Amino acid sequence: MRFVQNPQTAWRVLEGHAFVVPEGGAGVVELDEVGTFIWQLITSECSLDDVVEHICAEFEVEPDRAREDCVAFVRDLGGRGLLVIREDAL
Amino acid sequence: MSRWYEIGGLRLRVDGEVFERDLLAERYHPFEATEGPADLRVEIHPVPGFQNRAVAEGRAGDDPYVLRDGVWTIHRLDYEATLVGPGHLRARTDGTLGALNGLLRHLLVWALHERKGLLLHAAGIRVGAGIRALAGPSGAGKTTACRHAPSWAMVLGDEHLVVLPRDDGLWAWGTPIVGELARPGNPAGGPLQSIDFIEHAHDNVRTALDIRETARRLIGCTVFYPFGRDRNALALEACASTAARVAAYRLRARGDGSFWELFAPPDHAGVPG
């Protein structure tokens, strides 16, 4: 799986949390600290492994747990149209 | 026929007829301005009984904003408007005040975001020289708060408030667009003292908010239109910069107006009915 920010989103980090506006304007999403970290990583296309590795280096978390959370994050934001996901790169 | 209005320091020119003349005169009269250059312009081509077919027949779908050849078209049931230039809408409408208000909202949002300003879902109240914003979605208690406003509080409106940064700080103004209060807005403006995010409660409690919580709530109470990524980024920036510059509170308020004692100027005591 490879993914990247949807280039049509607008976003801004405020006090450590990213606020992301989808292209349609409605349903602004606020990300927590880890979500903001991931969001800032994926300004260019990344693989799931890339992101998990960075999360484990930055936060005290086991790789399996990081992967699980990262997949959930990608599914959630992807479902909201905030990410461009390439499943064929699994 | 052309008319000029001033809203939040922005000059609006309206060309064309609105059928609900009495209502227009009542609601927009306080905002009338002298003829001259305008920041915003609406050209109205009224069609009696107009209904936007694309909307009525469901063809506009979930995306009533269409960008074609660099030009935005807005589809609503009561109008079809094209953004023919910066701050300039040309619209076929049913000629009602509601349609004019809708067009004005779009123009204000377009112009305000460029100026790092916002169109807030908020009641505006002037206390002394300063403006208090009571922000919240429909049903939060804005109109009720206005109905119970004491004599020392001048109501600017119960629906929308223009917020704009100036060299001397944030300012706020009333608009002609009003909600269930159903009486004309007040064009007065002044330094924005605070934004209170109002909610119904059984007690009156005012709690200060940090910048992030203020931004989160501001985003929820700001009028957004989907004119693309760059415009959304401007709106987000305006929310963030406003959140950093204004004192903001969560306001739990009883519906009887007794919360007004929290805002009373020092030389007033008691709460009017």
mmCIF file of N, CA, C and O in Angstrom, chain B residues 180-272:
data_model
loop_
_atom_site.group_PDB
_atom_site.id
_atom_site.type_symbol
_atom_site.label_atom_id
_atom_site.label_comp_id
_atom_site.label_asym_id
_atom_site.label_seq_id
_atom_site.Cartn_x
_atom_site.Cartn_y
_atom_site.Cartn_z
ATOM 1 N N GLU B 180 -34.053 33.802 12.904
ATOM 2 C CA GLU B 180 -35.423 33.776 13.425
ATOM 3 C C GLU B 180 -35.801 35.037 14.187
ATOM 4 O O GLU B 180 -36.971 35.240 14.497
ATOM 5 N N LEU B 181 -34.829 35.862 14.482
ATOM 6 C CA LEU B 181 -35.128 37.127 15.160
ATOM 7 C C LEU B 181 -36.039 37.974 14.276
ATOM 8 O O LEU B 181 -36.860 38.743 14.775
ATOM 9 N N ALA B 182 -35.860 37.803 12.947
ATOM 10 C CA ALA B 182 -36.758 38.398 11.953
ATOM 11 C C ALA B 182 -36.927 39.905 12.129
ATOM 12 O O ALA B 182 -38.026 40.437 11.981
ATOM 13 N N ARG B 183 -35.843 40.575 12.469
ATOM 14 C CA ARG B 183 -35.869 42.026 12.446
ATOM 15 C C ARG B 183 -34.540 42.492 11.876
ATOM 16 O O ARG B 183 -33.563 41.741 11.866
ATOM 17 N N PRO B 184 -34.482 43.709 11.360
ATOM 18 C CA PRO B 184 -33.284 44.117 10.629
ATOM 19 C C PRO B 184 -32.018 44.014 11.461
ATOM 20 O O PRO B 184 -32.034 44.271 12.675
ATOM 21 N N GLY B 185 -30.931 43.633 10.785
ATOM 22 C CA GLY B 185 -29.625 43.649 11.429
ATOM 23 C C GLY B 185 -29.146 45.083 11.599
ATOM 24 O O GLY B 185 -29.760 46.024 11.087
ATOM 25 N N ASN B 186 -28.068 45.206 12.333
ATOM 26 C CA ASN B 186 -27.514 46.533 12.602
ATOM 27 C C ASN B 186 -26.115 46.596 12.001
ATOM 28 O O ASN B 186 -25.298 45.703 12.247
ATOM 29 N N PRO B 187 -25.827 47.622 11.189
ATOM 30 C CA PRO B 187 -24.523 47.665 10.514
ATOM 31 C C PRO B 187 -23.367 48.081 11.417
ATOM 32 O O PRO B 187 -22.219 48.130 10.974
ATOM 33 N N ALA B 188 -23.646 48.332 12.690
ATOM 34 C CA ALA B 188 -22.587 48.830 13.577
ATOM 35 C C ALA B 188 -21.445 47.824 13.689
ATOM 36 O O ALA B 188 -21.644 46.619 13.552
ATOM 37 N N GLY B 189 -20.274 48.345 13.927
ATOM 38 C CA GLY B 189 -19.104 47.504 14.122
ATOM 39 C C GLY B 189 -18.282 48.008 15.283
ATOM 40 O O GLY B 189 -18.589 49.065 15.859
ATOM 41 N N GLY B 190 -17.255 47.261 15.617
ATOM 42 C CA GLY B 190 -16.373 47.677 16.694
ATOM 43 C C GLY B 190 -15.352 46.603 16.978
ATOM 44 O O GLY B 190 -15.396 45.520 16.377
ATOM 45 N N PRO B 191 -14.421 46.885 17.871
ATOM 46 C CA PRO B 191 -13.424 45.873 18.228
ATOM 47 C C PRO B 191 -14.087 44.621 18.783
ATOM 48 O O PRO B 191 -14.999 44.728 19.606
ATOM 49 N N LEU B 192 -13.628 43.477 18.305
ATOM 50 C CA LEU B 192 -14.205 42.210 18.770
ATOM 51 C C LEU B 192 -13.598 41.866 20.128
ATOM 52 O O LEU B 192 -12.409 41.571 20.233
ATOM 53 N N GLN B 193 -14.413 41.896 21.166
ATOM 54 C CA GLN B 193 -13.933 41.643 22.530
ATOM 55 C C GLN B 193 -13.797 40.156 22.821
ATOM 56 O O GLN B 193 -12.879 39.737 23.526
ATOM 57 N N SER B 194 -14.729 39.379 22.310
ATOM 58 C CA SER B 194 -14.707 37.951 22.650
ATOM 59 C C SER B 194 -15.631 37.182 21.710
ATOM 60 O O SER B 194 -16.542 37.755 21.108
ATOM 61 N N ILE B 195 -15.349 35.890 21.616
ATOM 62 C CA ILE B 195 -16.279 34.973 20.955
ATOM 63 C C ILE B 195 -16.687 33.932 21.985
ATOM 64 O O ILE B 195 -15.831 33.263 22.583
ATOM 65 N N ASP B 196 -17.968 33.828 22.219
ATOM 66 C CA ASP B 196 -18.505 32.809 23.111
ATOM 67 C C ASP B 196 -19.250 31.778 22.283
ATOM 68 O O ASP B 196 -20.153 32.135 21.519
ATOM 69 N N PHE B 197 -18.864 30.520 22.433
ATOM 70 C CA PHE B 197 -19.560 29.439 21.728
ATOM 71 C C PHE B 197 -20.691 28.982 22.642
ATOM 72 O O PHE B 197 -20.463 28.305 23.649
ATOM 73 N N ILE B 198 -21.878 29.394 22.263
ATOM 74 C CA ILE B 198 -23.029 29.244 23.160
ATOM 75 C C ILE B 198 -23.674 27.876 23.003
ATOM 76 O O ILE B 198 -23.716 27.313 21.897
ATOM 77 N N GLU B 199 -24.162 27.330 24.112
ATOM 78 C CA GLU B 199 -24.910 26.069 24.070
ATOM 79 C C GLU B 199 -25.958 26.095 25.176
ATOM 80 O O GLU B 199 -25.760 26.731 26.217
ATOM 81 N N HIS B 200 -27.075 25.427 24.939
ATOM 82 C CA HIS B 200 -28.136 25.365 25.940
ATOM 83 C C HIS B 200 -27.667 24.585 27.162
ATOM 84 O O HIS B 200 -26.997 23.564 27.037
ATOM 85 N N ALA B 201 -28.037 25.084 28.331
ATOM 86 C CA ALA B 201 -27.671 24.386 29.566
ATOM 87 C C ALA B 201 -28.654 24.764 30.661
ATOM 88 O O ALA B 201 -29.504 25.650 30.477
ATOM 89 N N HIS B 202 -28.510 24.100 31.801
ATOM 90 C CA HIS B 202 -29.367 24.413 32.956
ATOM 91 C C HIS B 202 -28.663 25.364 33.917
ATOM 92 O O HIS B 202 -29.183 25.676 34.982
ATOM 93 N N ASP B 203 -27.444 25.762 33.548
ATOM 94 C CA ASP B 203 -26.724 26.718 34.383
ATOM 95 C C ASP B 203 -26.015 27.705 33.460
ATOM 96 O O ASP B 203 -26.017 27.537 32.235
ATOM 97 N N ASN B 204 -25.438 28.735 34.041
ATOM 98 C CA ASN B 204 -24.700 29.728 33.266
ATOM 99 C C ASN B 204 -23.225 29.653 33.646
ATOM 100 O O ASN B 204 -22.842 30.058 34.738
ATOM 101 N N VAL B 205 -22.432 29.108 32.735
ATOM 102 C CA VAL B 205 -21.011 28.931 33.033
ATOM 103 C C VAL B 205 -20.201 29.336 31.800
ATOM 104 O O VAL B 205 -20.518 28.920 30.680
ATOM 105 N N ARG B 206 -19.187 30.137 32.049
ATOM 106 C CA ARG B 206 -18.329 30.608 30.955
ATOM 107 C C ARG B 206 -16.912 30.095 31.219
ATOM 108 O O ARG B 206 -16.311 30.416 32.251
ATOM 109 N N THR B 207 -16.377 29.316 30.264
ATOM 110 C CA THR B 207 -15.069 28.690 30.454
ATOM 111 C C THR B 207 -14.135 29.104 29.318
ATOM 112 O O THR B 207 -14.496 28.963 28.143
ATOM 113 N N ALA B 208 -12.955 29.597 29.683
ATOM 114 C CA ALA B 208 -11.998 30.043 28.652
ATOM 115 C C ALA B 208 -11.508 28.859 27.825
ATOM 116 O O ALA B 208 -11.327 27.756 28.338
ATOM 117 N N LEU B 209 -11.282 29.102 26.528
ATOM 118 C CA LEU B 209 -10.804 28.066 25.616
ATOM 119 C C LEU B 209 -9.382 28.372 25.170
ATOM 120 O O LEU B 209 -9.014 29.545 25.013
ATOM 121 N N ASP B 210 -8.593 27.298 24.956
ATOM 122 C CA ASP B 210 -7.252 27.533 24.409
ATOM 123 C C ASP B 210 -7.349 27.733 22.892
ATOM 124 O O ASP B 210 -8.437 27.616 22.292
ATOM 125 N N ILE B 211 -6.214 28.039 22.290
ATOM 126 C CA ILE B 211 -6.219 28.404 20.867
ATOM 127 C C ILE B 211 -6.724 27.258 19.993
ATOM 128 O O ILE B 211 -7.507 27.462 19.067
ATOM 129 N N ARG B 212 -6.268 26.042 20.326
ATOM 130 C CA ARG B 212 -6.661 24.924 19.464
ATOM 131 C C ARG B 212 -8.158 24.658 19.544
ATOM 132 O O ARG B 212 -8.818 24.428 18.525
ATOM 133 N N GLU B 213 -8.698 24.693 20.746
ATOM 134 C CA GLU B 213 -10.141 24.468 20.896
ATOM 135 C C GLU B 213 -10.921 25.613 20.235
ATOM 136 O O GLU B 213 -11.988 25.394 19.647
ATOM 137 N N THR B 214 -10.374 26.816 20.350
ATOM 138 C CA THR B 214 -11.030 27.953 19.694
ATOM 139 C C THR B 214 -11.048 27.748 18.181
ATOM 140 O O THR B 214 -12.078 27.950 17.525
ATOM 141 N N ALA B 215 -9.903 27.341 17.634
ATOM 142 C CA ALA B 215 -9.833 27.110 16.190
ATOM 143 C C ALA B 215 -10.805 26.026 15.766
ATOM 144 O O ALA B 215 -11.520 26.160 14.769
ATOM 145 N N ARG B 216 -10.855 24.926 16.561
ATOM 146 C CA ARG B 216 -11.751 23.816 16.222
ATOM 147 C C ARG B 216 -13.201 24.301 16.167
ATOM 148 O O ARG B 216 -13.939 24.008 15.237
ATOM 149 N N ARG B 217 -13.572 25.090 17.165
ATOM 150 C CA ARG B 217 -14.959 25.563 17.203
ATOM 151 C C ARG B 217 -15.217 26.633 16.149
ATOM 152 O O ARG B 217 -16.307 26.701 15.572
ATOM 153 N N LEU B 218 -14.213 27.467 15.893
ATOM 154 C CA LEU B 218 -14.380 28.497 14.861
ATOM 155 C C LEU B 218 -14.617 27.868 13.493
ATOM 156 O O LEU B 218 -15.466 28.328 12.725
ATOM 157 N N ILE B 219 -13.837 26.831 13.211
ATOM 158 C CA ILE B 219 -13.999 26.157 11.911
ATOM 159 C C ILE B 219 -15.434 25.654 11.760
ATOM 160 O O ILE B 219 -16.042 25.760 10.703
ATOM 161 N N GLY B 220 -15.973 25.156 12.867
ATOM 162 C CA GLY B 220 -17.348 24.656 12.825
ATOM 163 C C GLY B 220 -18.397 25.750 12.696
ATOM 164 O O GLY B 220 -19.528 25.478 12.305
ATOM 165 N N CYS B 221 -18.034 26.975 13.038
ATOM 166 C CA CYS B 221 -19.003 28.082 13.006
ATOM 167 C C CYS B 221 -18.702 29.085 11.897
ATOM 168 O O CYS B 221 -19.256 30.185 11.890
ATOM 169 N N THR B 222 -17.810 28.723 11.002
ATOM 170 C CA THR B 222 -17.441 29.618 9.910
ATOM 171 C C THR B 222 -18.128 29.171 8.627
ATOM 172 O O THR B 222 -18.209 27.970 8.357
ATOM 173 N N VAL B 223 -18.622 30.126 7.870
ATOM 174 C CA VAL B 223 -19.262 29.784 6.596
ATOM 175 C C VAL B 223 -18.167 29.467 5.583
ATOM 176 O O VAL B 223 -17.305 30.298 5.307
ATOM 177 N N PHE B 224 -18.199 28.240 5.067
ATOM 178 C CA PHE B 224 -17.249 27.750 4.059
ATOM 179 C C PHE B 224 -18.003 27.513 2.753
ATOM 180 O O PHE B 224 -19.119 26.993 2.784
ATOM 181 N N TYR B 225 -17.418 27.816 1.644
ATOM 182 C CA TYR B 225 -17.961 27.348 0.367
ATOM 183 C C TYR B 225 -16.833 26.678 -0.397
ATOM 184 O O TYR B 225 -15.692 27.140 -0.348
ATOM 185 N N PRO B 226 -17.119 25.599 -1.099
ATOM 186 C CA PRO B 226 -16.054 24.807 -1.710
ATOM 187 C C PRO B 226 -15.559 25.378 -3.033
ATOM 188 O O PRO B 226 -15.815 24.828 -4.094
ATOM 189 N N PHE B 227 -14.849 26.493 -2.937
ATOM 190 C CA PHE B 227 -14.284 27.081 -4.152
ATOM 191 C C PHE B 227 -12.839 26.606 -4.359
ATOM 192 O O PHE B 227 -11.995 27.369 -4.819
ATOM 193 N N GLY B 228 -12.539 25.378 -3.957
ATOM 194 C CA GLY B 228 -11.238 24.798 -4.253
ATOM 195 C C GLY B 228 -10.235 24.943 -3.118
ATOM 196 O O GLY B 228 -10.451 25.628 -2.124
ATOM 197 N N ARG B 229 -9.106 24.231 -3.331
ATOM 198 C CA ARG B 229 -8.097 24.105 -2.282
ATOM 199 C C ARG B 229 -7.556 25.449 -1.795
ATOM 200 O O ARG B 229 -7.430 25.668 -0.592
ATOM 201 N N ASP B 230 -7.220 26.330 -2.719
ATOM 202 C CA ASP B 230 -6.596 27.593 -2.315
ATOM 203 C C ASP B 230 -7.547 28.436 -1.469
ATOM 204 O O ASP B 230 -7.139 29.079 -0.504
ATOM 205 N N ARG B 231 -8.833 28.409 -1.842
ATOM 206 C CA ARG B 231 -9.831 29.166 -1.070
ATOM 207 C C ARG B 231 -10.028 28.522 0.307
ATOM 208 O O ARG B 231 -10.176 29.211 1.306
ATOM 209 N N ASN B 232 -10.048 27.189 0.350
ATOM 210 C CA ASN B 232 -10.177 26.508 1.633
ATOM 211 C C ASN B 232 -8.987 26.832 2.536
ATOM 212 O O ASN B 232 -9.131 26.992 3.748
ATOM 213 N N ALA B 233 -7.797 26.922 1.913
ATOM 214 C CA ALA B 233 -6.597 27.243 2.695
ATOM 215 C C ALA B 233 -6.710 28.653 3.282
ATOM 216 O O ALA B 233 -6.306 28.898 4.426
ATOM 217 N N LEU B 234 -7.267 29.585 2.514
ATOM 218 C CA LEU B 234 -7.463 30.943 3.028
ATOM 219 C C LEU B 234 -8.417 30.936 4.227
ATOM 220 O O LEU B 234 -8.183 31.622 5.228
ATOM 221 N N ALA B 235 -9.483 30.151 4.111
ATOM 222 C CA ALA B 235 -10.456 30.087 5.199
ATOM 223 C C ALA B 235 -9.822 29.506 6.453
ATOM 224 O O ALA B 235 -10.027 30.005 7.570
ATOM 225 N N LEU B 236 -9.043 28.454 6.259
ATOM 226 C CA LEU B 236 -8.370 27.812 7.392
ATOM 227 C C LEU B 236 -7.403 28.782 8.053
ATOM 228 O O LEU B 236 -7.316 28.877 9.285
ATOM 229 N N GLU B 237 -6.672 29.510 7.237
ATOM 230 C CA GLU B 237 -5.718 30.485 7.762
ATOM 231 C C GLU B 237 -6.452 31.577 8.548
ATOM 232 O O GLU B 237 -5.993 32.015 9.613
ATOM 233 N N ALA B 238 -7.588 32.000 8.028
ATOM 234 C CA ALA B 238 -8.366 33.039 8.717
ATOM 235 C C ALA B 238 -8.861 32.530 10.072
ATOM 236 O O ALA B 238 -8.830 33.259 11.074
ATOM 237 N N CYS B 239 -9.307 31.268 10.111
ATOM 238 C CA CYS B 239 -9.756 30.690 11.392
ATOM 239 C C CYS B 239 -8.595 30.617 12.380
ATOM 240 O O CYS B 239 -8.746 30.957 13.563
ATOM 241 N N ALA B 240 -7.448 30.164 11.881
ATOM 242 C CA ALA B 240 -6.295 30.009 12.778
ATOM 243 C C ALA B 240 -5.832 31.361 13.310
ATOM 244 O O ALA B 240 -5.545 31.505 14.505
ATOM 245 N N SER B 241 -5.762 32.355 12.445
ATOM 246 C CA SER B 241 -5.259 33.658 12.902
ATOM 247 C C SER B 241 -6.280 34.332 13.819
ATOM 248 O O SER B 241 -5.911 34.994 14.792
ATOM 249 N N THR B 242 -7.572 34.120 13.543
ATOM 250 C CA THR B 242 -8.596 34.672 14.438
ATOM 251 C C THR B 242 -8.512 34.006 15.810
ATOM 252 O O THR B 242 -8.579 34.688 16.849
ATOM 253 N N ALA B 243 -8.339 32.681 15.817
ATOM 254 C CA ALA B 243 -8.259 31.953 17.089
ATOM 255 C C ALA B 243 -7.106 32.445 17.953
ATOM 256 O O ALA B 243 -7.195 32.464 19.180
ATOM 257 N N ALA B 244 -6.033 32.864 17.285
ATOM 258 C CA ALA B 244 -4.851 33.314 18.033
ATOM 259 C C ALA B 244 -5.004 34.735 18.559
ATOM 260 O O ALA B 244 -4.213 35.163 19.402
ATOM 261 N N ARG B 245 -6.021 35.451 18.071
ATOM 262 C CA ARG B 245 -6.100 36.888 18.404
ATOM 263 C C ARG B 245 -7.295 37.258 19.255
ATOM 264 O O ARG B 245 -7.441 38.431 19.609
ATOM 265 N N VAL B 246 -8.155 36.314 19.553
ATOM 266 C CA VAL B 246 -9.381 36.689 20.259
ATOM 267 C C VAL B 246 -9.560 35.845 21.529
ATOM 268 O O VAL B 246 -9.151 34.683 21.573
ATOM 269 N N ALA B 247 -10.129 36.455 22.540
ATOM 270 C CA ALA B 247 -10.483 35.700 23.743
ATOM 271 C C ALA B 247 -11.745 34.896 23.430
ATOM 272 O O ALA B 247 -12.730 35.463 22.939
ATOM 273 N N ALA B 248 -11.692 33.597 23.696
ATOM 274 C CA ALA B 248 -12.843 32.751 23.347
ATOM 275 C C ALA B 248 -13.254 31.896 24.535
ATOM 276 O O ALA B 248 -12.422 31.522 25.372
ATOM 277 N N TYR B 249 -14.528 31.601 24.593
ATOM 278 C CA TYR B 249 -15.094 30.893 25.730
ATOM 279 C C TYR B 249 -16.141 29.888 25.270
ATOM 280 O O TYR B 249 -16.795 30.083 24.242
ATOM 281 N N ARG B 250 -16.305 28.857 26.083
ATOM 282 C CA ARG B 250 -17.481 27.997 25.974
ATOM 283 C C ARG B 250 -18.524 28.619 26.907
ATOM 284 O O ARG B 250 -18.217 28.871 28.078
ATOM 285 N N LEU B 251 -19.700 28.889 26.389
ATOM 286 C CA LEU B 251 -20.738 29.526 27.198
ATOM 287 C C LEU B 251 -21.917 28.571 27.349
ATOM 288 O O LEU B 251 -22.655 28.327 26.391
ATOM 289 N N ARG B 252 -22.056 28.036 28.549
ATOM 290 C CA ARG B 252 -23.260 27.267 28.881
ATOM 291 C C ARG B 252 -24.286 28.275 29.358
ATOM 292 O O ARG B 252 -24.017 29.030 30.305
ATOM 293 N N ALA B 253 -25.454 28.306 28.687
ATOM 294 C CA ALA B 253 -26.393 29.396 28.968
ATOM 295 C C ALA B 253 -27.812 28.868 29.170
ATOM 296 O O ALA B 253 -28.297 28.053 28.377
ATOM 297 N N ARG B 254 -28.446 29.352 30.204
ATOM 298 C CA ARG B 254 -29.864 29.064 30.404
ATOM 299 C C ARG B 254 -30.678 29.834 29.366
ATOM 300 O O ARG B 254 -30.254 30.895 28.910
ATOM 301 N N GLY B 255 -31.820 29.317 29.049
ATOM 302 C CA GLY B 255 -32.641 29.938 28.012
ATOM 303 C C GLY B 255 -33.442 31.142 28.478
ATOM 304 O O GLY B 255 -34.161 31.757 27.682
ATOM 305 N N ASP B 256 -33.300 31.495 29.759
ATOM 306 C CA ASP B 256 -34.082 32.618 30.287
ATOM 307 C C ASP B 256 -33.335 33.950 30.215
ATOM 308 O O ASP B 256 -33.827 34.962 30.704
ATOM 309 N N GLY B 257 -32.161 33.940 29.628
ATOM 310 C CA GLY B 257 -31.403 35.185 29.478
ATOM 311 C C GLY B 257 -30.590 35.579 30.702
ATOM 312 O O GLY B 257 -29.884 36.584 30.683
ATOM 313 N N SER B 258 -30.666 34.753 31.754
ATOM 314 C CA SER B 258 -29.946 35.122 32.986
ATOM 315 C C SER B 258 -28.430 35.106 32.793
ATOM 316 O O SER B 258 -27.705 35.702 33.580
ATOM 317 N N PHE B 259 -27.959 34.442 31.745
ATOM 318 C CA PHE B 259 -26.509 34.416 31.497
ATOM 319 C C PHE B 259 -25.943 35.800 31.198
ATOM 320 O O PHE B 259 -24.735 36.013 31.286
ATOM 321 N N TRP B 260 -26.831 36.728 30.827
ATOM 322 C CA TRP B 260 -26.340 38.060 30.455
ATOM 323 C C TRP B 260 -25.590 38.738 31.586
ATOM 324 O O TRP B 260 -24.776 39.625 31.355
ATOM 325 N N GLU B 261 -25.862 38.315 32.839
ATOM 326 C CA GLU B 261 -25.149 38.944 33.955
ATOM 327 C C GLU B 261 -23.640 38.719 33.845
ATOM 328 O O GLU B 261 -22.842 39.471 34.396
ATOM 329 N N LEU B 262 -23.243 37.667 33.098
ATOM 330 C CA LEU B 262 -21.815 37.407 32.913
ATOM 331 C C LEU B 262 -21.152 38.458 32.022
ATOM 332 O O LEU B 262 -19.933 38.567 31.979
ATOM 333 N N PHE B 263 -21.968 39.199 31.278
ATOM 334 C CA PHE B 263 -21.437 40.186 30.331
ATOM 335 C C PHE B 263 -21.697 41.628 30.770
ATOM 336 O O PHE B 263 -21.313 42.558 30.073
ATOM 337 N N ALA B 264 -22.377 41.798 31.875
ATOM 338 C CA ALA B 264 -22.807 43.149 32.267
ATOM 339 C C ALA B 264 -21.608 44.058 32.475
ATOM 340 O O ALA B 264 -20.622 43.663 33.108
ATOM 341 N N PRO B 265 -21.666 45.266 31.919
ATOM 342 C CA PRO B 265 -20.587 46.221 32.180
ATOM 343 C C PRO B 265 -20.579 46.587 33.663
ATOM 344 O O PRO B 265 -21.589 46.448 34.350
ATOM 345 N N PRO B 266 -19.448 47.060 34.184
ATOM 346 C CA PRO B 266 -19.306 47.276 35.626
ATOM 347 C C PRO B 266 -20.339 48.234 36.209
ATOM 348 O O PRO B 266 -20.701 48.109 37.370
ATOM 349 N N ASP B 267 -20.828 49.162 35.405
ATOM 350 C CA ASP B 267 -21.756 50.155 35.948
ATOM 351 C C ASP B 267 -23.206 49.692 35.875
ATOM 352 O O ASP B 267 -24.119 50.457 36.114
ATOM 353 N N HIS B 268 -23.429 48.430 35.521
ATOM 354 C CA HIS B 268 -24.792 47.900 35.490
ATOM 355 C C HIS B 268 -24.907 46.717 36.427
ATOM 356 O O HIS B 268 -24.000 45.909 36.543
ATOM 357 N N ALA B 269 -26.020 46.611 37.056
ATOM 358 C CA ALA B 269 -26.268 45.461 37.921
ATOM 359 C C ALA B 269 -27.618 44.869 37.557
ATOM 360 O O ALA B 269 -28.502 45.568 37.084
ATOM 361 N N GLY B 270 -27.747 43.589 37.786
ATOM 362 C CA GLY B 270 -29.032 42.947 37.516
ATOM 363 C C GLY B 270 -29.202 42.613 36.050
ATOM 364 O O GLY B 270 -28.443 43.068 35.198
ATOM 365 N N VAL B 271 -30.180 41.805 35.788
ATOM 366 C CA VAL B 271 -30.427 41.337 34.424
ATOM 367 C C VAL B 271 -31.862 41.657 34.034
ATOM 368 O O VAL B 271 -32.786 41.314 34.751
ATOM 369 N N PRO B 272 -32.045 42.340 32.940
ATOM 370 C CA PRO B 272 -33.400 42.629 32.502
ATOM 371 C C PRO B 272 -34.089 41.388 31.955
ATOM 372 O O PRO B 272 -33.434 40.389 31.657
#
